[in-house]
Short mmCIF file of C-alpha atoms in Angstrom, two decimals:
data_model
loop_
_atom_site.label_atom_id
_atom_site.label_comp_id
_atom_site.label_asym_id
_atom_site.label_seq_id
_atom_site.Cartn_x
_atom_site.Cartn_y
_atom_site.Cartn_z
CA UNK A 1 103.61 -128.86 127.77
CA UNK A 2 100.79 -131.78 126.63
CA UNK A 3 98.78 -130.69 129.53
CA UNK A 4 98.43 -126.65 128.36
CA UNK A 5 98.02 -128.51 124.15
CA UNK A 6 95.39 -130.34 125.65
CA UNK A 7 93.67 -128.14 127.34
CA UNK A 8 94.10 -125.42 124.82
CA UNK A 9 92.29 -128.67 122.37
CA UNK A 10 89.19 -128.03 124.69
CA UNK A 11 89.24 -124.89 125.04
CA UNK A 12 88.11 -124.53 120.98
CA UNK A 13 86.21 -127.77 121.64
CA UNK A 14 83.80 -125.80 124.06
CA UNK A 15 84.43 -123.28 122.34
CA UNK A 16 83.43 -124.26 119.02
CA UNK A 17 79.65 -125.42 121.96
CA UNK A 18 79.70 -122.16 122.84
CA UNK A 19 77.88 -120.60 119.21
CA UNK A 20 79.66 -118.50 116.57
CA UNK A 21 77.76 -115.52 117.04
CA UNK A 22 78.37 -113.60 120.15
CA UNK A 23 76.70 -109.92 120.59
CA UNK A 24 75.86 -107.83 122.17
CA UNK A 25 74.42 -107.95 125.92
CA UNK A 26 72.40 -111.52 125.52
CA UNK A 27 75.96 -113.36 124.88
CA UNK A 28 76.80 -111.50 128.62
CA UNK A 29 75.25 -114.57 129.31
CA UNK A 30 77.15 -117.38 127.51
CA UNK A 31 80.01 -115.87 127.46
CA UNK A 32 79.74 -116.02 132.20
CA UNK A 33 78.76 -119.97 131.24
CA UNK A 34 81.60 -119.78 129.01
CA UNK A 35 84.03 -118.70 131.14
CA UNK A 36 82.98 -120.66 133.07
CA UNK A 37 83.34 -123.57 131.33
CA UNK A 38 87.24 -122.10 130.70
CA UNK A 39 87.28 -121.51 134.35
CA UNK A 40 86.39 -125.59 135.64
CA UNK A 41 88.25 -126.26 132.69
CA UNK A 42 91.76 -124.83 134.42
CA UNK A 43 90.94 -125.82 137.40
CA UNK A 44 91.37 -129.64 136.25
CA UNK A 45 94.50 -128.03 134.62
CA UNK A 46 95.73 -126.75 137.76
CA UNK A 47 95.50 -129.87 139.57
CA UNK A 48 96.61 -132.97 136.56
CA UNK A 49 100.49 -131.39 136.82
CA UNK A 50 101.56 -129.53 139.88
CA UNK A 51 104.31 -128.93 138.79
CA UNK A 52 103.69 -126.17 135.57
CA UNK A 53 100.57 -124.68 137.88
CA UNK A 54 102.59 -120.93 137.90
CA UNK A 55 102.92 -120.84 133.59
CA UNK A 56 99.32 -123.21 131.90
CA UNK A 57 96.76 -121.21 133.01
CA UNK A 58 97.78 -117.03 132.76
CA UNK A 59 99.27 -118.47 128.67
CA UNK A 60 95.10 -120.91 128.66
CA UNK A 61 94.27 -117.21 129.89
CA UNK A 62 95.54 -115.29 126.96
CA UNK A 63 94.75 -116.97 124.04
CA UNK A 64 91.59 -117.59 124.71
CA UNK A 65 90.53 -113.99 126.78
CA UNK A 66 91.94 -111.53 125.28
CA UNK A 67 90.34 -108.54 127.75
CA UNK A 68 91.68 -110.16 130.63
CA UNK A 69 94.41 -109.91 133.16
CA UNK A 70 96.11 -112.74 132.98
CA UNK A 71 97.94 -113.21 136.46
CA UNK A 72 95.59 -112.18 139.00
CA UNK A 73 92.34 -114.10 138.03
CA UNK A 74 94.56 -117.12 137.61
CA UNK A 75 94.82 -117.79 141.05
CA UNK A 76 91.99 -116.76 141.67
CA UNK A 77 89.92 -120.02 140.81
CA UNK A 78 91.30 -122.11 143.11
CA UNK A 79 89.64 -120.06 145.98
CA UNK A 80 86.59 -120.28 143.71
CA UNK A 81 86.14 -123.99 142.70
CA UNK A 82 83.28 -124.51 144.52
CA UNK A 83 80.92 -121.70 143.42
CA UNK A 84 82.13 -121.16 140.06
CA UNK A 85 79.48 -118.69 139.15
CA UNK A 86 79.01 -116.85 141.50
CA UNK A 87 82.65 -114.70 141.38
CA UNK A 88 82.79 -114.70 137.75
CA UNK A 89 79.71 -112.02 137.87
CA UNK A 90 81.86 -108.65 138.24
CA UNK A 91 84.39 -110.22 136.02
CA UNK A 92 82.05 -110.24 133.81
CA UNK A 93 80.17 -106.82 134.50
CA UNK A 94 83.90 -105.13 134.31
CA UNK A 95 85.64 -107.14 130.89
CA UNK A 96 82.55 -107.95 129.79
CA UNK A 97 83.15 -105.04 126.78
CA UNK A 98 86.17 -105.81 125.78
CA UNK A 99 85.21 -109.06 124.67
CA UNK A 100 85.07 -110.16 121.93
CA UNK A 101 84.84 -112.40 119.00
CA UNK A 102 86.75 -115.82 117.80
CA UNK A 103 86.78 -113.93 114.29
CA UNK A 104 87.04 -110.75 115.91
CA UNK A 105 90.19 -111.80 116.97
CA UNK A 106 90.71 -113.52 113.67
CA UNK A 107 91.27 -110.67 112.50
CA UNK A 108 93.10 -109.29 114.93
CA UNK A 109 95.66 -111.18 114.52
CA UNK A 110 96.29 -110.78 111.16
CA UNK A 111 95.63 -107.96 109.90
CA UNK A 112 98.89 -107.64 112.89
CA UNK A 113 100.48 -111.18 111.30
CA UNK A 114 100.86 -108.42 107.68
CA UNK A 115 103.25 -106.82 108.85
CA UNK A 116 105.32 -109.99 109.14
CA UNK A 117 105.18 -110.91 105.90
CA UNK A 118 107.88 -109.28 104.11
CA UNK A 119 109.64 -110.59 106.84
CA UNK A 120 108.20 -114.40 106.78
CA UNK A 121 106.57 -114.11 103.30
CA UNK A 122 103.09 -115.02 103.59
CA UNK A 123 103.40 -118.59 105.96
CA UNK A 124 101.92 -119.65 109.78
CA UNK A 125 105.36 -117.56 111.17
CA UNK A 126 104.12 -114.07 110.40
CA UNK A 127 100.40 -115.31 111.80
CA UNK A 128 102.49 -117.00 115.22
CA UNK A 129 104.48 -113.56 114.61
CA UNK A 130 101.75 -111.51 115.17
CA UNK A 131 100.00 -114.16 118.11
CA UNK A 132 103.21 -112.64 119.55
CA UNK A 133 103.83 -109.15 119.27
CA UNK A 134 99.62 -108.61 120.59
CA UNK A 135 100.55 -110.58 123.33
CA UNK A 136 98.85 -114.46 122.57
CA UNK A 137 101.29 -117.46 122.61
CA UNK A 138 102.16 -119.10 119.33
CA UNK A 139 100.02 -121.39 118.83
CA UNK A 140 97.13 -119.62 118.10
CA UNK A 141 97.22 -119.93 114.81
CA UNK A 142 96.03 -123.35 115.64
CA UNK A 143 92.91 -120.97 115.10
CA UNK A 144 93.62 -120.96 112.21
CA UNK A 145 92.52 -124.05 109.89
CA UNK A 146 93.60 -122.80 106.64
CA UNK A 147 96.75 -120.96 108.43
CA UNK A 148 98.41 -118.65 104.74
CA UNK A 149 95.36 -118.69 103.14
CA UNK A 150 93.65 -116.95 105.71
CA UNK A 151 96.55 -113.84 106.15
CA UNK A 152 96.15 -114.11 102.60
CA UNK A 153 92.17 -114.17 101.96
CA UNK A 154 92.50 -112.08 104.91
CA UNK A 155 94.17 -109.16 102.96
CA UNK A 156 92.40 -109.38 99.49
CA UNK A 157 88.61 -109.19 101.60
CA UNK A 158 90.08 -105.76 103.29
CA UNK A 159 91.64 -104.27 100.68
CA UNK A 160 88.79 -105.33 98.40
CA UNK A 161 86.70 -103.15 101.39
CA UNK A 162 89.45 -99.90 101.59
CA UNK A 163 88.54 -99.91 97.45
CA UNK A 164 84.40 -100.06 97.56
CA UNK A 165 85.19 -97.40 100.68
CA UNK A 166 86.49 -94.63 98.74
CA UNK A 167 84.74 -95.39 95.57
CA UNK A 168 81.26 -95.20 97.39
CA UNK A 169 82.90 -91.83 98.95
CA UNK A 170 84.62 -90.54 95.37
CA UNK A 171 80.29 -91.30 94.17
CA UNK A 172 79.65 -89.59 96.46
CA UNK A 173 81.93 -86.40 96.24
CA UNK A 174 80.30 -86.38 92.24
CA UNK A 175 76.54 -86.97 94.01
CA UNK A 176 76.91 -83.84 96.52
CA UNK A 177 78.35 -82.11 92.91
CA UNK A 178 81.93 -81.58 94.29
CA UNK A 179 83.41 -83.92 91.93
CA UNK A 180 83.37 -83.98 88.37
CA UNK A 181 81.94 -88.20 87.18
CA UNK A 182 84.61 -90.50 85.64
CA UNK A 183 84.57 -91.20 82.26
CA UNK A 184 83.65 -94.86 81.96
CA UNK A 185 87.45 -95.80 81.33
CA UNK A 186 89.57 -93.93 83.09
CA UNK A 187 86.95 -94.37 86.30
CA UNK A 188 88.16 -97.88 85.47
CA UNK A 189 92.09 -97.39 85.01
CA UNK A 190 91.71 -95.12 88.23
CA UNK A 191 90.27 -98.17 90.45
CA UNK A 192 92.01 -100.88 88.93
CA UNK A 193 95.13 -98.68 90.01
CA UNK A 194 93.98 -98.14 92.99
CA UNK A 195 93.52 -101.75 94.50
CA UNK A 196 96.98 -102.77 92.58
CA UNK A 197 98.57 -100.15 94.79
CA UNK A 198 97.62 -102.02 97.67
CA UNK A 199 99.69 -104.95 96.52
CA UNK A 200 103.04 -102.02 96.69
CA UNK A 201 104.47 -102.82 99.90
CA UNK A 202 104.14 -106.52 99.34
CA UNK A 203 105.00 -106.82 96.37
CA UNK A 204 107.94 -109.58 96.29
CA UNK A 205 106.18 -112.13 98.17
CA UNK A 206 102.93 -111.23 95.91
CA UNK A 207 103.76 -114.17 94.57
CA UNK A 208 103.71 -116.32 97.03
CA UNK A 209 100.14 -115.29 98.35
CA UNK A 210 99.01 -115.77 94.01
CA UNK A 211 99.91 -119.15 94.47
CA UNK A 212 98.45 -120.35 97.82
CA UNK A 213 95.31 -117.96 96.19
CA UNK A 214 94.80 -120.41 93.63
CA UNK A 215 94.78 -124.23 95.78
CA UNK A 216 91.83 -125.78 94.79
CA UNK A 217 90.05 -125.55 98.54
CA UNK A 218 91.05 -121.29 98.54
CA UNK A 219 89.39 -121.40 94.93
CA UNK A 220 86.08 -120.87 95.78
CA UNK A 221 87.23 -118.24 98.22
CA UNK A 222 88.83 -116.25 96.09
CA UNK A 223 87.30 -116.11 93.33
CA UNK A 224 84.61 -114.72 94.80
CA UNK A 225 86.59 -112.09 96.53
CA UNK A 226 87.19 -111.15 92.57
CA UNK A 227 84.18 -111.28 91.40
CA UNK A 228 82.82 -109.11 94.00
CA UNK A 229 85.26 -106.20 93.69
CA UNK A 230 84.95 -106.43 89.94
CA UNK A 231 81.00 -105.35 90.55
CA UNK A 232 82.13 -102.63 92.84
CA UNK A 233 84.08 -101.01 90.06
CA UNK A 234 81.28 -101.13 87.81
CA UNK A 235 78.35 -100.64 90.01
CA UNK A 236 80.55 -97.47 90.37
CA UNK A 237 81.61 -96.39 87.11
CA UNK A 238 77.31 -96.67 86.89
CA UNK A 239 76.63 -99.81 84.58
CA UNK A 240 73.12 -100.69 85.44
CA UNK A 241 72.56 -103.27 83.16
CA UNK A 242 70.55 -105.81 82.87
CA UNK A 243 70.95 -108.50 79.66
CA UNK A 244 74.55 -110.45 79.38
CA UNK A 245 76.74 -106.58 78.93
CA UNK A 246 77.11 -107.54 82.78
CA UNK A 247 78.28 -111.03 82.02
CA UNK A 248 80.92 -109.61 79.88
CA UNK A 249 81.77 -105.88 80.64
CA UNK A 250 83.11 -108.05 84.20
CA UNK A 251 84.03 -110.73 81.73
CA UNK A 252 86.78 -108.22 80.58
CA UNK A 253 87.37 -106.36 83.50
CA UNK A 254 88.04 -109.42 85.02
CA UNK A 255 90.61 -110.18 82.33
CA UNK A 256 92.37 -106.15 82.77
CA UNK A 257 92.83 -107.15 86.33
CA UNK A 258 94.50 -110.12 86.53
CA UNK A 259 96.74 -109.11 83.80
CA UNK A 260 97.98 -105.86 85.01
CA UNK A 261 98.92 -107.93 88.51
CA UNK A 262 100.69 -110.87 86.30
CA UNK A 263 102.40 -107.83 85.05
CA UNK A 264 103.16 -105.71 87.73
CA UNK A 265 104.60 -108.44 89.37
CA UNK A 266 107.17 -108.11 86.77
CA UNK A 267 107.18 -104.70 86.40
CA UNK A 268 110.86 -103.17 87.84
CA UNK A 269 110.32 -99.54 86.65
CA UNK A 270 109.97 -96.72 88.82
CA UNK A 271 106.64 -96.64 90.77
CA UNK A 272 105.63 -99.24 88.54
CA UNK A 273 104.69 -96.66 84.72
CA UNK A 274 105.57 -99.70 83.21
CA UNK A 275 101.58 -101.97 84.18
CA UNK A 276 100.78 -98.55 84.11
CA UNK A 277 100.66 -97.99 81.12
CA UNK A 278 99.59 -101.78 80.16
CA UNK A 279 96.44 -100.98 82.40
CA UNK A 280 96.11 -98.10 79.92
CA UNK A 281 96.31 -100.26 76.89
CA UNK A 282 93.86 -103.60 77.70
CA UNK A 283 91.92 -100.74 79.08
CA UNK A 284 91.65 -98.23 75.76
CA UNK A 285 91.47 -102.24 73.36
CA UNK A 286 88.37 -103.17 75.32
CA UNK A 287 86.86 -99.73 75.19
CA UNK A 288 88.54 -100.48 71.19
CA UNK A 289 86.47 -104.11 71.20
CA UNK A 290 82.69 -102.26 72.51
CA UNK A 291 83.32 -99.60 70.11
CA UNK A 292 83.71 -102.12 67.26
CA UNK A 293 80.72 -104.14 68.12
CA UNK A 294 78.23 -101.07 68.00
CA UNK A 295 79.52 -101.08 65.28
CA UNK A 296 79.53 -103.76 63.41
CA UNK A 297 75.14 -104.59 64.61
CA UNK A 298 74.76 -100.79 62.97
CA UNK A 299 76.13 -102.61 60.20
CA UNK A 300 74.61 -105.09 59.83
CA UNK A 301 71.11 -103.90 61.03
CA UNK A 302 71.55 -101.22 57.89
CA UNK A 303 72.58 -103.89 56.14
CA UNK A 304 69.74 -106.18 56.44
CA UNK A 305 66.86 -103.21 55.68
CA UNK A 306 68.57 -102.38 52.70
CA UNK A 307 68.84 -106.28 50.84
CA UNK A 308 65.74 -106.37 52.50
CA UNK A 309 64.36 -103.38 50.29
CA UNK A 310 65.70 -104.24 47.72
CA UNK A 311 64.29 -107.31 47.99
CA UNK A 312 60.32 -106.12 48.64
CA UNK A 313 60.99 -104.04 45.06
CA UNK A 314 61.97 -107.73 43.03
CA UNK A 315 58.87 -108.43 43.65
CA UNK A 316 57.33 -104.93 42.64
CA UNK A 317 59.27 -105.62 39.17
CA UNK A 318 59.01 -108.95 38.16
CA UNK A 319 54.85 -108.99 39.55
CA UNK A 320 54.94 -111.37 42.01
CA UNK A 321 53.71 -108.89 45.07
CA UNK A 322 50.99 -108.17 42.83
CA UNK A 323 47.12 -109.15 44.48
CA UNK A 324 45.57 -112.18 42.26
CA UNK B 1 49.36 -108.63 112.41
CA UNK B 2 49.99 -110.73 109.38
CA UNK B 3 45.85 -110.91 108.38
CA UNK B 4 46.62 -106.75 109.08
CA UNK B 5 49.07 -106.24 105.99
CA UNK B 6 47.32 -108.39 104.05
CA UNK B 7 44.39 -106.67 104.64
CA UNK B 8 46.13 -104.04 104.19
CA UNK B 9 48.64 -104.55 100.81
CA UNK B 10 45.14 -106.48 99.78
CA UNK B 11 43.07 -102.00 99.65
CA UNK B 12 46.23 -100.78 98.58
CA UNK B 13 45.91 -103.00 95.47
CA UNK B 14 42.71 -102.51 94.52
CA UNK B 15 43.17 -98.94 94.36
CA UNK B 16 46.93 -99.74 92.48
CA UNK B 17 44.56 -101.91 90.71
CA UNK B 18 43.30 -98.92 88.59
CA UNK B 19 46.63 -96.28 88.55
CA UNK B 20 48.62 -99.50 86.70
CA UNK B 21 50.33 -96.79 85.28
CA UNK B 22 51.26 -94.99 88.23
CA UNK B 23 53.31 -98.26 90.18
CA UNK B 24 55.73 -97.20 87.88
CA UNK B 25 56.21 -93.72 90.27
CA UNK B 26 56.89 -96.02 93.52
CA UNK B 27 59.69 -97.55 92.93
CA UNK B 28 62.63 -95.51 93.61
CA UNK B 29 64.01 -97.32 96.63
CA UNK B 30 61.82 -99.41 96.83
CA UNK B 31 63.19 -103.06 98.89
CA UNK B 32 65.19 -101.99 102.53
CA UNK B 33 69.13 -102.88 102.07
CA UNK B 34 70.00 -106.39 102.72
CA UNK B 35 70.37 -107.33 106.21
CA UNK B 36 72.30 -110.27 105.80
CA UNK B 37 73.84 -113.59 103.05
CA UNK B 38 70.42 -115.59 103.29
CA UNK B 39 68.58 -112.77 102.31
CA UNK B 40 70.70 -111.33 99.53
CA UNK B 41 70.59 -114.69 97.99
CA UNK B 42 66.71 -115.58 98.42
CA UNK B 43 65.64 -111.48 97.13
CA UNK B 44 68.39 -111.98 94.40
CA UNK B 45 66.93 -115.09 92.76
CA UNK B 46 63.15 -113.66 93.76
CA UNK B 47 64.62 -111.25 91.12
CA UNK B 48 66.67 -112.83 88.47
CA UNK B 49 63.41 -115.53 88.28
CA UNK B 50 60.61 -112.05 87.62
CA UNK B 51 63.04 -110.10 86.11
CA UNK B 52 63.95 -113.53 83.48
CA UNK B 53 59.42 -113.60 82.85
CA UNK B 54 58.87 -110.30 82.59
CA UNK B 55 62.19 -110.50 79.30
CA UNK B 56 61.27 -114.02 78.45
CA UNK B 57 56.95 -112.31 77.55
CA UNK B 58 57.99 -109.64 76.04
CA UNK B 59 60.28 -111.90 73.66
CA UNK B 60 56.78 -113.25 73.45
CA UNK B 61 55.35 -111.01 72.53
CA UNK B 62 58.16 -109.24 70.13
CA UNK B 63 57.56 -113.03 68.62
CA UNK B 64 53.63 -112.53 68.29
CA UNK B 65 53.94 -109.72 66.62
CA UNK B 66 56.95 -110.11 64.72
CA UNK B 67 53.65 -112.24 62.49
CA UNK B 68 51.04 -110.98 63.88
CA UNK B 69 51.16 -107.45 63.62
CA UNK B 70 49.65 -106.50 59.74
CA UNK B 71 46.63 -107.74 60.10
CA UNK B 72 43.77 -107.41 62.52
CA UNK B 73 44.50 -108.47 66.36
CA UNK B 74 48.18 -106.84 65.96
CA UNK B 75 47.03 -103.61 67.71
CA UNK B 76 45.52 -105.74 70.89
CA UNK B 77 48.97 -107.11 71.38
CA UNK B 78 50.75 -104.08 71.23
CA UNK B 79 49.03 -103.00 73.93
CA UNK B 80 49.28 -105.55 76.22
CA UNK B 81 53.06 -105.92 74.43
CA UNK B 82 54.04 -102.62 75.87
CA UNK B 83 52.19 -103.45 79.30
CA UNK B 84 54.60 -105.70 79.56
CA UNK B 85 57.24 -103.30 78.80
CA UNK B 86 56.60 -101.29 81.58
CA UNK B 87 57.20 -104.10 83.56
CA UNK B 88 60.17 -104.51 82.82
CA UNK B 89 61.45 -101.55 82.47
CA UNK B 90 60.65 -101.22 86.53
CA UNK B 91 62.64 -104.81 86.95
CA UNK B 92 65.36 -103.95 85.84
CA UNK B 93 65.71 -100.54 87.76
CA UNK B 94 65.44 -102.83 90.80
CA UNK B 95 67.93 -105.13 89.96
CA UNK B 96 70.07 -102.44 89.07
CA UNK B 97 69.65 -101.26 92.42
CA UNK B 98 69.94 -103.77 94.48
CA UNK B 99 72.82 -105.24 92.38
CA UNK B 100 71.07 -108.25 91.15
CA UNK B 101 72.88 -110.47 88.59
CA UNK B 102 70.60 -111.31 85.58
CA UNK B 103 69.90 -114.19 84.79
CA UNK B 104 73.08 -115.56 81.57
CA UNK B 105 70.56 -117.84 80.58
CA UNK B 106 69.28 -114.47 78.92
CA UNK B 107 70.81 -115.06 75.35
CA UNK B 108 68.63 -117.83 75.10
CA UNK B 109 65.63 -116.41 76.27
CA UNK B 110 65.49 -113.48 73.59
CA UNK B 111 65.79 -116.19 70.46
CA UNK B 112 63.14 -119.23 72.33
CA UNK B 113 61.17 -116.28 73.50
CA UNK B 114 60.78 -115.29 70.05
CA UNK B 115 60.25 -118.08 68.62
CA UNK B 116 57.07 -119.42 71.27
CA UNK B 117 55.90 -116.78 70.68
CA UNK B 118 56.19 -116.97 66.08
CA UNK B 119 55.03 -120.61 67.07
CA UNK B 120 51.59 -119.12 69.36
CA UNK B 121 50.31 -117.71 66.83
CA UNK B 122 50.16 -120.93 64.21
CA UNK B 123 48.33 -123.21 66.76
CA UNK B 124 45.09 -123.46 67.57
CA UNK B 125 44.45 -122.67 70.60
CA UNK B 126 46.31 -119.70 71.35
CA UNK B 127 44.67 -118.12 73.71
CA UNK B 128 44.90 -122.12 76.03
CA UNK B 129 48.23 -122.24 75.92
CA UNK B 130 48.72 -119.00 76.86
CA UNK B 131 46.08 -119.50 80.24
CA UNK B 132 48.30 -121.64 81.02
CA UNK B 133 51.19 -120.67 81.10
CA UNK B 134 49.57 -117.52 83.19
CA UNK B 135 48.51 -120.29 85.87
CA UNK B 136 51.11 -121.34 86.28
CA UNK B 137 53.12 -118.04 86.37
CA UNK B 138 50.79 -117.21 88.67
CA UNK B 139 51.56 -120.14 91.58
CA UNK B 140 55.34 -119.01 90.89
CA UNK B 141 54.66 -115.28 92.44
CA UNK B 142 51.61 -116.93 95.14
CA UNK B 143 54.40 -119.31 96.72
CA UNK B 144 56.80 -116.25 96.40
CA UNK B 145 54.56 -113.55 97.85
CA UNK B 146 54.11 -115.94 100.54
CA UNK B 147 57.57 -116.36 100.97
CA UNK B 148 58.08 -112.86 101.75
CA UNK B 149 55.27 -112.70 103.95
CA UNK B 150 56.48 -115.03 106.39
CA UNK B 151 59.43 -113.60 106.35
CA UNK B 152 57.85 -109.70 107.38
CA UNK B 153 55.85 -107.99 105.44
CA UNK B 154 56.43 -104.41 106.20
CA UNK B 155 59.77 -105.29 105.16
CA UNK B 156 59.16 -105.87 101.50
CA UNK B 157 55.71 -104.22 100.76
CA UNK B 158 56.62 -102.20 97.49
CA UNK B 159 57.42 -106.01 96.55
CA UNK B 160 54.52 -106.80 97.23
CA UNK B 161 52.92 -104.13 96.15
CA UNK B 162 54.05 -104.93 92.86
CA UNK B 163 54.27 -108.95 92.45
CA UNK B 164 50.54 -108.85 93.75
CA UNK B 165 49.55 -106.53 91.34
CA UNK B 166 50.62 -109.04 88.50
CA UNK B 167 48.71 -111.19 89.63
CA UNK B 168 46.04 -109.82 90.14
CA UNK B 169 46.26 -108.55 86.40
CA UNK B 170 47.14 -111.94 85.97
CA UNK B 171 43.83 -113.36 87.68
CA UNK B 172 41.93 -111.24 85.40
CA UNK B 173 42.74 -112.51 82.37
CA UNK B 174 42.50 -115.83 83.52
CA UNK B 175 39.32 -114.64 83.96
CA UNK B 176 38.75 -113.05 81.08
CA UNK B 177 39.94 -116.12 79.23
CA UNK B 178 38.37 -119.09 81.01
CA UNK B 179 35.90 -118.64 78.18
CA UNK B 180 37.81 -119.15 75.11
CA UNK B 181 39.40 -121.83 77.76
CA UNK B 182 36.36 -123.96 77.09
CA UNK B 183 36.15 -124.12 73.72
CA UNK B 184 39.48 -125.05 73.43
CA UNK B 185 39.36 -128.33 76.04
CA UNK B 186 37.56 -128.87 72.94
CA UNK B 187 40.75 -129.12 71.35
CA UNK B 188 41.82 -133.16 71.49
CA UNK B 189 45.49 -132.19 73.32
CA UNK B 190 44.23 -129.76 75.11
CA UNK B 191 45.63 -131.35 78.24
CA UNK B 192 48.60 -132.03 76.86
CA UNK B 193 49.51 -129.80 76.40
CA UNK B 194 48.82 -127.77 78.75
CA UNK B 195 51.00 -129.96 80.91
CA UNK B 196 53.40 -129.96 78.39
CA UNK B 197 54.03 -126.23 79.26
CA UNK B 198 52.97 -126.03 82.79
CA UNK B 199 55.84 -128.83 84.13
CA UNK B 200 57.75 -125.89 81.46
CA UNK B 201 57.68 -123.73 83.57
CA UNK B 202 58.04 -125.40 86.55
CA UNK B 203 61.63 -126.50 85.02
CA UNK B 204 62.46 -122.47 82.96
CA UNK B 205 61.15 -121.69 87.15
CA UNK B 206 63.69 -123.27 88.23
CA UNK B 207 67.26 -123.39 86.45
CA UNK B 208 66.71 -119.48 86.17
CA UNK B 209 66.48 -119.21 89.99
CA UNK B 210 69.66 -120.17 89.85
CA UNK B 211 72.06 -119.60 87.01
#
């Protein structure tokens, strides 16, 4: 068991050495070398612990090289001790295209983990359960330094990407003339509703997720996701402002989104009707405030002009305007 | 390769200078979508600073007009202000198109620019101040152009055109005003003023790139 953990740690360290961005055909070279390292480490592992030779190699493989067949390659190892490179050529030739980066693997595990969230909550157990369904060892949760935080952030990023796609699609349709452009208030309401509806399957455990997002080390990432989402919504709503309005609009929408999210979490009405009504009211408030601000500004300008006119009239009457 | 691109741009530029008014038309898709986070961040901060600069210039002219609007120099200032308005329009479009955040300090810039404009009309040697400012801005544009050129001239052709154009215009103005600068050098404290202005410009650029 200890040998297995040592092996996993060594594998992770080697992976880190191998570098992060492994894409395209150039990476095949690196992947060959890395597999060579993996094999070498594996062989040392196998020779170390004679008693559990049969058990660790397959699971080691499964953890780190998901695209390969496990047992056959493990058995092929012992005869290829002398020349680690040559025989791996055809292996990588066969399985090169299936090799995925660590990020892709992590994304796959996290996406699968979402199904276990209602059962286990936003925890490492959900990730472990997902890893097992994908045929990996549950110890592969060691890949995620942030544990549950990684899971929640992955979900948020996924939802935001989906929202951006939907909004882009709608925008396309409007541009092609297949759909009518919505008014700003309606557009905002629909966008926020779409985004919040993605939380419905996980609404029971969402308070736990929100508290995870508020942990100090997660705050920068969660703020980044939130601001990107709000920026996306306003961009597709047609906002192209380049003055302080840029900030006030986004701040307003952030406030609306956060408060609506809170309302939704403790809403028990059928299909969250109360939440949508709350959202509607908040958006109306913001629109009203914007209109009021405009009116105040216009009135202010008119008043100033009136005062200036009065002052000039006074100056004329008292003869102060005459040149002497 | 880069030199060829530079020569091509300079040729374009001399033609473009004669048609300054038409630059507006070709700005529709001025930049390719950014390749990655780093490039987006670099472009973002560059565009943010340039936009803030145009905005500030606008407000300075507004301040000057407020004071000198009804005097002899009024029409001249109005003409220069209109040119600046065109540049600001251009940058507004670029910002909106590429979803670049404008600087948070815009309201402050608004007031500061207006006040500076009003002050500039009062002190002697206004032209020399303008020259000092335009020198630092020119230097700033030069460094931006160098950055873009070093990265990949072809990607940023149109943006470079805009910047080179601005630079060229400023250099021409500077040459025109150099005569005035010589007169202004006799004003006591001119060197101090010039250094203060240049340091201020550098500080402003540094802050605007970040906030």
